[in-house]
Coordinates of C-alpha atoms in Angstrom, one line a residue:
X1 CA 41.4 33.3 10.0
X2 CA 43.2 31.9 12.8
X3 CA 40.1 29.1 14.3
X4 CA 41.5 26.7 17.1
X5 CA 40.7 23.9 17.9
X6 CA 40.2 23.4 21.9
X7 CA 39.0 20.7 24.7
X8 CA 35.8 22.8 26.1
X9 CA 33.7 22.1 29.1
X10 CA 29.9 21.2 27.5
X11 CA 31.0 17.7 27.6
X12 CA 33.6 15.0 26.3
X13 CA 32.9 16.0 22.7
X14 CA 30.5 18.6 23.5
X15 CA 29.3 18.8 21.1
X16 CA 30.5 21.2 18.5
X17 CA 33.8 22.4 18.7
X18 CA 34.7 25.6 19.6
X19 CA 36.9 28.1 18.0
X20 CA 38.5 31.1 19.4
X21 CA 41.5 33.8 18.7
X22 CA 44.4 33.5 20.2
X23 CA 47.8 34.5 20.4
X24 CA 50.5 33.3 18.0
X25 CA 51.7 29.7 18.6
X26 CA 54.9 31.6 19.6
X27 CA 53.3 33.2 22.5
X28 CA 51.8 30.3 23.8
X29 CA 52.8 27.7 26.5
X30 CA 52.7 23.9 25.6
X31 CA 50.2 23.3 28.1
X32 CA 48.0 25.6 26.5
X33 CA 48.7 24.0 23.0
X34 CA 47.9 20.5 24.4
X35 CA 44.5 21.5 25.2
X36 CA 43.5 22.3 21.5
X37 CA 41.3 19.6 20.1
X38 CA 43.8 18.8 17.1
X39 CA 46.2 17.7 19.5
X40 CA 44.4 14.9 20.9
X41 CA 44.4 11.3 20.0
X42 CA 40.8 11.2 19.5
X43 CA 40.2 14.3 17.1
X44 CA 43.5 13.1 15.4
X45 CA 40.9 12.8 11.8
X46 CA 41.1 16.7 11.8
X47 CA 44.3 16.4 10.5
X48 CA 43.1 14.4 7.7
X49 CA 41.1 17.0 6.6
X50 CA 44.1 19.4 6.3
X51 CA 43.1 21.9 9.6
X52 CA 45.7 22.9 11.8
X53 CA 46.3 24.4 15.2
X54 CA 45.7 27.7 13.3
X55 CA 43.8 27.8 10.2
X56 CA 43.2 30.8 7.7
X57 CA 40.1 31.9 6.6
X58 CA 39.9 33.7 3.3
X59 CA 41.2 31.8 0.0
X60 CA 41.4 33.3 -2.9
X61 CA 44.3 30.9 -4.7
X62 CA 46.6 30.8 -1.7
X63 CA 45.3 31.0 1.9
X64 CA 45.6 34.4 4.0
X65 CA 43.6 36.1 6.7
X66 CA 44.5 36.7 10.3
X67 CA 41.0 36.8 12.5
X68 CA 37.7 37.1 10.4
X69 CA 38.2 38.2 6.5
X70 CA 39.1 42.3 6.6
X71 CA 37.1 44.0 4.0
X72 CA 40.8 44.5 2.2
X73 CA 40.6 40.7 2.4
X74 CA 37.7 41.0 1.0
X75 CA 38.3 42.9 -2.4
X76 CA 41.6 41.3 -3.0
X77 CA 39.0 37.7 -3.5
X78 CA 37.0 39.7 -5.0
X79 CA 39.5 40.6 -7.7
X80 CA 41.0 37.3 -7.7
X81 CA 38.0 35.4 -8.3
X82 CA 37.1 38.2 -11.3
X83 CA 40.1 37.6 -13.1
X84 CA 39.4 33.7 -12.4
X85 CA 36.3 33.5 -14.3
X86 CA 37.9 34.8 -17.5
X87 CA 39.4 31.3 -17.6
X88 CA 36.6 29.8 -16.4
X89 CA 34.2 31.3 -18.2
X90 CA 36.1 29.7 -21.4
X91 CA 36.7 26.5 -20.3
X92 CA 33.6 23.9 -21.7
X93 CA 30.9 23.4 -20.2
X94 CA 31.5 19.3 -20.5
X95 CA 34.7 20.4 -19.3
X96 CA 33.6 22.2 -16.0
X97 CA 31.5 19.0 -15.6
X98 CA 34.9 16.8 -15.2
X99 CA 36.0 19.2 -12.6
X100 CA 33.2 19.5 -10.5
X101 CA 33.1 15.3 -11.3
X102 CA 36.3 15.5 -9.3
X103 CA 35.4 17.4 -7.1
X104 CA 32.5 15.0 -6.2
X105 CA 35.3 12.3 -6.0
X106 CA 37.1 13.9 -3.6
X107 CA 34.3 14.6 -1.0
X108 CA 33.8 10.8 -1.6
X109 CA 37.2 9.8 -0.1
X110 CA 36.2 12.5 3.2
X111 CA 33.1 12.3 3.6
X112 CA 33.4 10.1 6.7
X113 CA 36.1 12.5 8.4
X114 CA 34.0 15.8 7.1
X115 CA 30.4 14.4 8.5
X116 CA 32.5 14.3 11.5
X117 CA 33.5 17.8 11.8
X118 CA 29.7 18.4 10.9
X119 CA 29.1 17.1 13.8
X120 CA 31.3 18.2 15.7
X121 CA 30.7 22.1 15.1
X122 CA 27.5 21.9 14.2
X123 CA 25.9 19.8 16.6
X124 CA 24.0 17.2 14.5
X125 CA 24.4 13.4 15.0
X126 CA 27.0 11.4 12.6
X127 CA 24.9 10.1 10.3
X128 CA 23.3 13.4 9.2
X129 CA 26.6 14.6 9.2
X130 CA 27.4 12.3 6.6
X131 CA 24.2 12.5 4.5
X132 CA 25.2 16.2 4.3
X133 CA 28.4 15.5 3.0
X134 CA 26.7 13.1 0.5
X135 CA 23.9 15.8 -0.3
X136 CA 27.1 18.0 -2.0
X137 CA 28.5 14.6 -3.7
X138 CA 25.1 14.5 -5.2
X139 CA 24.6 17.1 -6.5
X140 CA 28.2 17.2 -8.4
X141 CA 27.2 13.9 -9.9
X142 CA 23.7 15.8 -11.2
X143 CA 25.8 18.7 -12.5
X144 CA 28.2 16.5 -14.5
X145 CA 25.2 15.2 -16.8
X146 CA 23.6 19.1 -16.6
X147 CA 26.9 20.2 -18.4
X148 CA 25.6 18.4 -21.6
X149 CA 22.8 19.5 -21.6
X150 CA 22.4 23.0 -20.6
X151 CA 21.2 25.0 -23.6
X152 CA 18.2 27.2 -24.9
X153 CA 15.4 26.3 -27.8
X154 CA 15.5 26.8 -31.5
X155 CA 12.1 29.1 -31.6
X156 CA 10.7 29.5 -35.2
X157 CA 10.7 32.6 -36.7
X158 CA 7.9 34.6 -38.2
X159 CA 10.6 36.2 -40.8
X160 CA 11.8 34.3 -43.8
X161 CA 15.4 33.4 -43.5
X162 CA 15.5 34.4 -39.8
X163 CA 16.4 32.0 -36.9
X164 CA 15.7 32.7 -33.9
X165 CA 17.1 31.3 -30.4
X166 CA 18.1 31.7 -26.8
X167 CA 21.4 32.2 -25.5
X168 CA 22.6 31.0 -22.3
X169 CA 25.6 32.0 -20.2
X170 CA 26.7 32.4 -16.6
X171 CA 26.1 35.3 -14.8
X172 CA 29.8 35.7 -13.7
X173 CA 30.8 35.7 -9.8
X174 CA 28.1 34.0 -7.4
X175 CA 28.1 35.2 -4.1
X176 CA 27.4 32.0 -1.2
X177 CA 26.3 32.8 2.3
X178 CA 24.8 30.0 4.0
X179 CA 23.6 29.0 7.7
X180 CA 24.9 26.8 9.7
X181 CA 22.5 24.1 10.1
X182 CA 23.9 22.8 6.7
X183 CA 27.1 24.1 6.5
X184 CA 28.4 21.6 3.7
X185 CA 25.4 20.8 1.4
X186 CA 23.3 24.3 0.6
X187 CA 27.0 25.7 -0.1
X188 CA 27.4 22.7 -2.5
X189 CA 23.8 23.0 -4.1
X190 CA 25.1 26.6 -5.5
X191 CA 28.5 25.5 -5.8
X192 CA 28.3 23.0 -8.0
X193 CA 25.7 24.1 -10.6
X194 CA 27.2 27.5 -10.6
X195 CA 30.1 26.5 -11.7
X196 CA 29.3 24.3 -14.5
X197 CA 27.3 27.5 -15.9
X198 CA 30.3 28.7 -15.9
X199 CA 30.4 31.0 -12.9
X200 CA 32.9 31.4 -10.1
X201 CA 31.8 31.7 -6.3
X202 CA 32.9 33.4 -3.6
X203 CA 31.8 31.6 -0.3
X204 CA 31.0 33.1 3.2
X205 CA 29.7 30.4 5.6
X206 CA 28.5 31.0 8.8
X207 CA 30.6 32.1 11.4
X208 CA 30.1 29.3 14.2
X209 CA 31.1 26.8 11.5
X210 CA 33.9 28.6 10.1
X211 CA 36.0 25.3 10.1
X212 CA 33.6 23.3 7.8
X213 CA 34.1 26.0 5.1
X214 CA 37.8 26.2 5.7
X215 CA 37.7 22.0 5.5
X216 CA 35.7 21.9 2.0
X217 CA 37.3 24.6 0.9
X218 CA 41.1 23.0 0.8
X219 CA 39.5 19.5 -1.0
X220 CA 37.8 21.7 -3.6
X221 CA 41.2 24.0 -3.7
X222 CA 42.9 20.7 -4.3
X223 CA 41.2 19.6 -7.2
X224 CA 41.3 22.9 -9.3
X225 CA 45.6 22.9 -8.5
X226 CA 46.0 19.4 -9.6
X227 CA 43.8 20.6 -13.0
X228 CA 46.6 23.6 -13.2
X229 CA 43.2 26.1 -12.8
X230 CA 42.7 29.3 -10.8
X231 CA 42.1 28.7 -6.8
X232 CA 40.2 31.3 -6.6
X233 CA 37.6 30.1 -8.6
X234 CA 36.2 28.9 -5.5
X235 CA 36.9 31.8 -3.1
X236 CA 36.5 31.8 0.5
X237 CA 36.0 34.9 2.9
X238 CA 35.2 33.4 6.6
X239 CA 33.6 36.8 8.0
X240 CA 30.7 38.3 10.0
X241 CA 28.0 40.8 9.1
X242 CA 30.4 43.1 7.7
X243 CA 31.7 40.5 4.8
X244 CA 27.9 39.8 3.9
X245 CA 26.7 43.1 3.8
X246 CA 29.7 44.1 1.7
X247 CA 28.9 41.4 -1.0
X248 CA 25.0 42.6 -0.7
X249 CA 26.0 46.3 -1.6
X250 CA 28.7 45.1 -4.1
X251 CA 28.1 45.6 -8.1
X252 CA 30.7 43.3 -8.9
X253 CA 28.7 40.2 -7.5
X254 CA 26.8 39.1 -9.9
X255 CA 23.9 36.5 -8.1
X256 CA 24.1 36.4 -4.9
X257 CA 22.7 33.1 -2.9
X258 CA 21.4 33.8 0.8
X259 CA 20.5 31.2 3.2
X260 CA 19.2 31.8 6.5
X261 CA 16.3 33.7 8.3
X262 CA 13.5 35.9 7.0
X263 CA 14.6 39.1 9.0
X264 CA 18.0 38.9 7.6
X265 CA 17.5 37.7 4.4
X266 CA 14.8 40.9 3.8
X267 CA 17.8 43.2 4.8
X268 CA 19.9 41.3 1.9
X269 CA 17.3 41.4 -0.4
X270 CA 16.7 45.2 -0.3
X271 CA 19.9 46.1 -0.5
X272 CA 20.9 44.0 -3.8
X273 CA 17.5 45.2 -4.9
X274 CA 19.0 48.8 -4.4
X275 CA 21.7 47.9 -7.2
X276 CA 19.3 46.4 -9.3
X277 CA 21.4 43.2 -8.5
X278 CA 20.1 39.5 -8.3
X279 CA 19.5 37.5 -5.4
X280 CA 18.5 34.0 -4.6
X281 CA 16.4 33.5 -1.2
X282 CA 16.5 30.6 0.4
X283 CA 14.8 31.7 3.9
X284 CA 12.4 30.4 7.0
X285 CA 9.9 27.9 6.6
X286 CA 6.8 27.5 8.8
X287 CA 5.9 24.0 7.8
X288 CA 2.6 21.7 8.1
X289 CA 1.8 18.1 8.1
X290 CA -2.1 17.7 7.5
X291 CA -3.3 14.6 8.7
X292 CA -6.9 13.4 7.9
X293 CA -8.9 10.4 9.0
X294 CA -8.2 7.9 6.5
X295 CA -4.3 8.5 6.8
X296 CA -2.5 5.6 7.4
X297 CA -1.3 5.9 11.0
X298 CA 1.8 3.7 10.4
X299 CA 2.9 6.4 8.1
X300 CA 1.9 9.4 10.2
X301 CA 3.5 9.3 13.2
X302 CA 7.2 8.2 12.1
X303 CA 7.5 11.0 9.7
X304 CA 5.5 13.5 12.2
X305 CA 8.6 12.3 14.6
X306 CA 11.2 12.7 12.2
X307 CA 10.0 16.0 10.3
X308 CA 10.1 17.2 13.9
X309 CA 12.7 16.6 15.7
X310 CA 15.6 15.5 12.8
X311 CA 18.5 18.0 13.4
X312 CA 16.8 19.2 16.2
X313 CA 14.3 21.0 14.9
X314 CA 16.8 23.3 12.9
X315 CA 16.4 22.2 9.7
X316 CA 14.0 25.3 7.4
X317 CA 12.0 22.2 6.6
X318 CA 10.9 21.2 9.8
X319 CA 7.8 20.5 10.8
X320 CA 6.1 22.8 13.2
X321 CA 2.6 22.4 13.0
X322 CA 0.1 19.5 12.8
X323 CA -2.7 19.4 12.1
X324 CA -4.8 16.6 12.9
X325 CA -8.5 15.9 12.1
X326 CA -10.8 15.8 15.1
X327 CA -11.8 12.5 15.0
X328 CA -8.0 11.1 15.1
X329 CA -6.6 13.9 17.2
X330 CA -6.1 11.7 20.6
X331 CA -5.3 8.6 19.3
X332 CA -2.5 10.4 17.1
X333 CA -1.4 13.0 19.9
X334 CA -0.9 9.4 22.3
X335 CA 1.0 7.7 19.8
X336 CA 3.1 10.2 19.3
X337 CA 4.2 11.2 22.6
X338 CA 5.0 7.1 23.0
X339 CA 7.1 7.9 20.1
X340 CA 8.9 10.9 21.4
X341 CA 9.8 9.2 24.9
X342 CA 11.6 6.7 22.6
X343 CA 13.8 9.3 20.9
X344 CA 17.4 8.6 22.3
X345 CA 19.2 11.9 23.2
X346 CA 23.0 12.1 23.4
X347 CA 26.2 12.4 22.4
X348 CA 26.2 12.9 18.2
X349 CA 28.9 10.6 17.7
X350 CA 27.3 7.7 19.0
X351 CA 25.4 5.5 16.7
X352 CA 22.2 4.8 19.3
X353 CA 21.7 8.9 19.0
X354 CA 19.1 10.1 16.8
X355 CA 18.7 13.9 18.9
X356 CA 21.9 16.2 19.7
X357 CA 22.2 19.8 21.1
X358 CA 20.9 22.7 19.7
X359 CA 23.3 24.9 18.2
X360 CA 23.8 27.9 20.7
X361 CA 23.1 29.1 23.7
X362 CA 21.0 31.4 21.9
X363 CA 19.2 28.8 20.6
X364 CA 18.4 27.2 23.9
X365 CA 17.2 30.8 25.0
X366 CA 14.6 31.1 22.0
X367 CA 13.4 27.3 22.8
X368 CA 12.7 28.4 26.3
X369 CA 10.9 31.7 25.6
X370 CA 8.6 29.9 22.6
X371 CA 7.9 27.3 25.2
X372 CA 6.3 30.3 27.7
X373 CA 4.4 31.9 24.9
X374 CA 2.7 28.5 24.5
X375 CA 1.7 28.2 27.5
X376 CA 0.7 32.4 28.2
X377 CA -1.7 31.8 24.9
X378 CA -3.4 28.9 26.4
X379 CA -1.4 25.5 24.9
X380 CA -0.7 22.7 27.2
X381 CA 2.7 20.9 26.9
X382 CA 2.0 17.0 26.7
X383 CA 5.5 16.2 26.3
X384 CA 8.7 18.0 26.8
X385 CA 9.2 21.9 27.2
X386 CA 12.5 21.8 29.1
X387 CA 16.0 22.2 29.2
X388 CA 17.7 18.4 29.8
X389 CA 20.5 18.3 32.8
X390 CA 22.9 17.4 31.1
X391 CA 26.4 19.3 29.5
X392 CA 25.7 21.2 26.2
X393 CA 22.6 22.9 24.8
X394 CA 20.3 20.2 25.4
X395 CA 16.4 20.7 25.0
X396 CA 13.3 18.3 25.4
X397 CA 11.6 17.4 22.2
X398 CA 8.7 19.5 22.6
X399 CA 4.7 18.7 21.8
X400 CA 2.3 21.6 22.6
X401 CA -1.4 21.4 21.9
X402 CA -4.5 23.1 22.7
X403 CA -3.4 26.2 20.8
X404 CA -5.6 27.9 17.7
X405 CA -4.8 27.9 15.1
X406 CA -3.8 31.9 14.3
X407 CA -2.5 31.8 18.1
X408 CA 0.9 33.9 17.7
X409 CA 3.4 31.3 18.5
X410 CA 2.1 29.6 15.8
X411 CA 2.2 31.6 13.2
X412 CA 5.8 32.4 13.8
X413 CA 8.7 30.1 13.0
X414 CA 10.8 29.4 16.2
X415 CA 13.9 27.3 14.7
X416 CA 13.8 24.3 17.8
X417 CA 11.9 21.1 18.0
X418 CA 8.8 22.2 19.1
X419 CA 5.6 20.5 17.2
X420 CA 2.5 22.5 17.8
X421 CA -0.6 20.0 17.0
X422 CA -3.9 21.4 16.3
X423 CA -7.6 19.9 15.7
X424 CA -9.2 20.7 12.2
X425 CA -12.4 19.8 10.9
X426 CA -13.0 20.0 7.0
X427 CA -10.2 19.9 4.0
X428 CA -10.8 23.7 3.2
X429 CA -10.2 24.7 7.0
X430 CA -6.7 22.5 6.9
X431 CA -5.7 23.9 3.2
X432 CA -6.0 27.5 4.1
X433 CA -4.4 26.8 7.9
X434 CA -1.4 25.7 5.9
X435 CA -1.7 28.8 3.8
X436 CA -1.9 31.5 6.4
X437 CA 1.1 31.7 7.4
X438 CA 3.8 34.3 6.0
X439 CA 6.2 31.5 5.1
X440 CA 5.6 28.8 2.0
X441 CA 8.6 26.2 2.4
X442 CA 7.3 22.9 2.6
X443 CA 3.6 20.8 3.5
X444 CA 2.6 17.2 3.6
X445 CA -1.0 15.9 3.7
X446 CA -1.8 12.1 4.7
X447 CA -4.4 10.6 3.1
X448 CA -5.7 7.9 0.4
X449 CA -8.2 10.3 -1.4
X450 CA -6.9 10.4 -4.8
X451 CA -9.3 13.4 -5.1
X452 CA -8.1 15.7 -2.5
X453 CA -4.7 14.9 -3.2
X454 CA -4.7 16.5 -6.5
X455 CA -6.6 19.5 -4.7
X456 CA -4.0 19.4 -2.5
X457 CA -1.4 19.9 -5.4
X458 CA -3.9 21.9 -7.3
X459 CA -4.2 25.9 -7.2
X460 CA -6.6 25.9 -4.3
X461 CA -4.2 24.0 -2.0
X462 CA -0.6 24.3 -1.0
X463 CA 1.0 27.4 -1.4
X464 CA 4.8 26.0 -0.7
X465 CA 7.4 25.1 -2.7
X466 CA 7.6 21.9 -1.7
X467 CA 4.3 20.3 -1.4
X468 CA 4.3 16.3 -0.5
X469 CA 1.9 13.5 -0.4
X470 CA 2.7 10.9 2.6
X471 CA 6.0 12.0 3.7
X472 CA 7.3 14.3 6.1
X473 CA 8.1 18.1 5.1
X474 CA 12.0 17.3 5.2
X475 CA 13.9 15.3 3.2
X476 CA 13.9 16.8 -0.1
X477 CA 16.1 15.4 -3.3
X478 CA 18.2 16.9 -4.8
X479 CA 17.1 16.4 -8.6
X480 CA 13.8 18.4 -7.6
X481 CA 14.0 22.3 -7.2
X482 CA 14.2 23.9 -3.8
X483 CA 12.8 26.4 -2.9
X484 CA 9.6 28.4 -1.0
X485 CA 6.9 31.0 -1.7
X486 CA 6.4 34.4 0.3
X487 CA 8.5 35.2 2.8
X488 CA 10.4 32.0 1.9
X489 CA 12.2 34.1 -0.7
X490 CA 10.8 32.5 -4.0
X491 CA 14.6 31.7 -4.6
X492 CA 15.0 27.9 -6.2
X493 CA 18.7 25.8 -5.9
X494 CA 19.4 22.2 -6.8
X495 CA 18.2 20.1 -9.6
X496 CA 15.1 20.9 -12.4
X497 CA 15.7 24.0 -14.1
X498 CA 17.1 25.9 -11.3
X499 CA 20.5 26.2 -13.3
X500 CA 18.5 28.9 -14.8
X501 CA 18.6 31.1 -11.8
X502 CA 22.8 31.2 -11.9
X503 CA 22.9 32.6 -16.3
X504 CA 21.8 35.3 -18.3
X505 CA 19.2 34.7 -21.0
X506 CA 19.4 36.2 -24.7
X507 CA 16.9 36.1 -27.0
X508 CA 19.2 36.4 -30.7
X509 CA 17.6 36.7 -33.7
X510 CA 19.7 36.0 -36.6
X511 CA 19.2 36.9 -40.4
X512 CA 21.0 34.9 -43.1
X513 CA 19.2 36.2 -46.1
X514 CA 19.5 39.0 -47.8
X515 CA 15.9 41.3 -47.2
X516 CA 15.5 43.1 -44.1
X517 CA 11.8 42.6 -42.8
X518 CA 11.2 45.4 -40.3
X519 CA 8.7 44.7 -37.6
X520 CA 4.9 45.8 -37.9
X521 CA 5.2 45.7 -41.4
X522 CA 7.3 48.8 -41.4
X523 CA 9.0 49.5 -45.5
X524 CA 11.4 52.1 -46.1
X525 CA 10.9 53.4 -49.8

């Protein structure tokens, strides 16, 4: 895929770089070349990371591609990573745990330079950058002490001289498409417990952060040469809707792992469904912090602020509603609209930032129009609500109240930083506002009532997947499975048993006597 690097307008870093397709670097004047990114004293790092003025975009063992990944791009990897997991599939799991150990290692030694180009394309601010970076270096350190002990129970038998056990093993070739609000880490999630089950993965990331995948993809590359294995054990097919449709429909992808929102992800689902094919959701969240009166404030309105407005709003985990209880409502609404005007908006590179740019244009489009349904359905905005003067897709921080509860705005997810707080007045109210909504990511209550925090965990409360006790809705670890209910996609990735999503269980029963007991007490004569 030929991605370039190039000094645009939004501002002096602007915040995500942009990539285009351009004529060969025969074709082009040295004026033009001088304006691409890479060429410039300040983005020298990129280099660092292995990009050049023009970068491919598929990999299947060597790199290839001209423009987004062809659909014969496409089934070449395809083939490619096949053939790879018959060595794979035979290497040992302990094995496969030293590789992806590697692996780990070598995201160590860039994570600094590859939070930056996080940044940079993306759009968040350094330091998440980085923590994203160290999200994937987590997770390979969790799958290197997984590859021990993966493995299925011993179950007694009924039958005299029977055993009888479960058999794990991978499922074969994982498809990965994730979003680009975490371009490195849900990629890394499935990457590296898929591969010490003993799969191989073919990776599509999203197109306006085509460069991170290239950029992870050449330090994983590296580490599977230097161990003499196939490169296309970790495949890469930088593409649009075509690509992702075309590993939805395809038979020869075994699991495939989806990342992104609810519309698109139900168009994914029914059409691996169609194959009788499996699929791992990871979709839209709708997310609420419940806040009642004996909450400790001191706790409350940091992580409201953070849950909020972290990554812009664009995290799936964000939180989007609050709901307060009435007799706290005003003091909490006050404190946090202090809280907000403290937030420091700018440039993601600079260590004072803690709030970039949205992502798109498109983004700053759907921000506006939530914003006007707000207000049309009778919600006052107490702080923010408007696009900020400045170069690049800059928004306010955004706190509407006044709205009810089932209001429409409300009950759908708009993916910007915009906290809709509402007044509640009993515990069962609260519990089945967090409910009604089609989404069941993540929740938080606030509160020191032992009692209705085990409701609160109990089957008459949350309905999420992630369901928290006194801190925010985001921030989830990565030994814990992830995951959400409903229209969340039910999918689960990270740590707990979720390795179980990426094999194939057996059930073998095994007779080393000599009598055949039939079942039901069945006798041949």
């Amino acid at each position: 895929m030929l991605l370039q690097f190039r000094l645009v307008a939004l501002t002096k870093r602007a915040l995500r770089g942009q990539r285009a397709l351009w004529p060969p670097t025969c074709c082009r004047p040295a004026a033009f070349m001088s304006t691409l990114l890479i060429n410039q004293g300040q983005y020298a790092w990129l280099k660092e990371l292995g990009l050049r003025e023009e970068n491919e975009g598929v990999y299947n063992g060597s790199w290839g591609g001209r423009g987004e990944a062809s659909l014969e791009d496409y089934e070449e990897t395809v083939k490619k990573a096949k053939e790879a997991w018959k060595i794979w599939a035979e290497v040992p799991a302990p094995k496969r745990g030293e590789i992806v150990r590697q692996i780990g290692d070598a995201l160590r030694q860039k994570i600094k330079v590859l939070g930056n180009l996080v940044s940079l394309e993306m759009g968040k601010i350094f330091v998440e950058g980085v923590g994203e970076v160290q999200e994937y270096v987590d997770i390979c350190d969790y799958a290197v002490g997984l590859s021990r002990m993966i493995g299925g129970p011993v179950l007694p038998s009924e039958r005299p001289g029977h055993a009888l056990i479960e058999q794990w093993n991978p499922v074969g070739l994982v498809g990965i498409i994730t979003a680009f609000n975490f371009p490195v880490a849900v990629y890394g999630w499935n990457n590296a417990i898929a591969m010490v089950c003993g799969n191989v993965c073919l990776w599509k990331g999203a197109p306006t952060t085509s460069l991170t995948s290239v950029a992870v993809t050449k330090i994983v590359s590296q580490v599977l040469e230097n161990n003499k294995l196939p490169g296309a054990i970790c495949s890469l097919t930088c593409g649009g809707a075509d690509i992702g449709t075309a590993m939805a429909r395809d038979e020869r992808i075994d699991l495939l792992s989806f990342t992104g929102s609810t519309n698109v992800g139900k168009q994914v689902a029914l059409m691996v469904q169609e194959r009788f094919g499996r699929f791992l959701l990871e979709l839209g969240g709708n997310n609420a912090i419940i806040v009642f009166q004996d909450a400790d404030l001191n706790l409350v309105i940091p992580s409201a602020l953070f849950a909020a407005v972290g990554t812009a709003g664009q995290r799936c985990t964000t939180a989007r509603r609050l709901f307060l209880h009435e007799s706290i409502h005003d003091e909490v609404v006050e404190k946090l609209v202090k809280a907000y005007a403290q937030v420091r908006i700018g440039d993601p590179w600079d260590a004072n930032t803690l709030y970039g740019p949205l992502h798109t244009t498109q983004a700053v489009k759907m921000f506006l129009d939530a914003v006007e349904q707000a207000n049309q359905q009778g919600g006052s905005v107490v702080y923010g609500g408007k696009v900020i003067d400045r170069p690049g897709n800059y928004v306010e921080p955004t706190i509407v109240t006044g709205l009810p509860h089932n209001a429409p705005i409300v009950q759908k997810e708009t993916f910007a930083p915009i906290l809709y707080v509402l007044k509640f007045k009993t515990e069962e109210e609260a519990f089945a506002w967090n409910n009604e909504v089609k989404q069941g990511l993540s929740s938080s209550i606030f509160t020191k009532d032992l009692g209705r925090i085990f409701r609160w965990l109990g089957p008459k409360g949350s309905d999420c997947g992630i369901v928290n006790v006194n801190i925010p809705t985001s921030g989830a670890e990565i030994g814990g499975a992830f995951g959400g209910n409903k229209h969340t996609g039910g999918g689960r990735e990270s740590g707990s048993d979720s390795w179980k999503q990426y094999m194939r269980r057996s059930t073998c029963t095994i007779n080393y006597s000599k009598d055949l007991p039939l079942a039901q007490g069945i006798k041949f004569q």
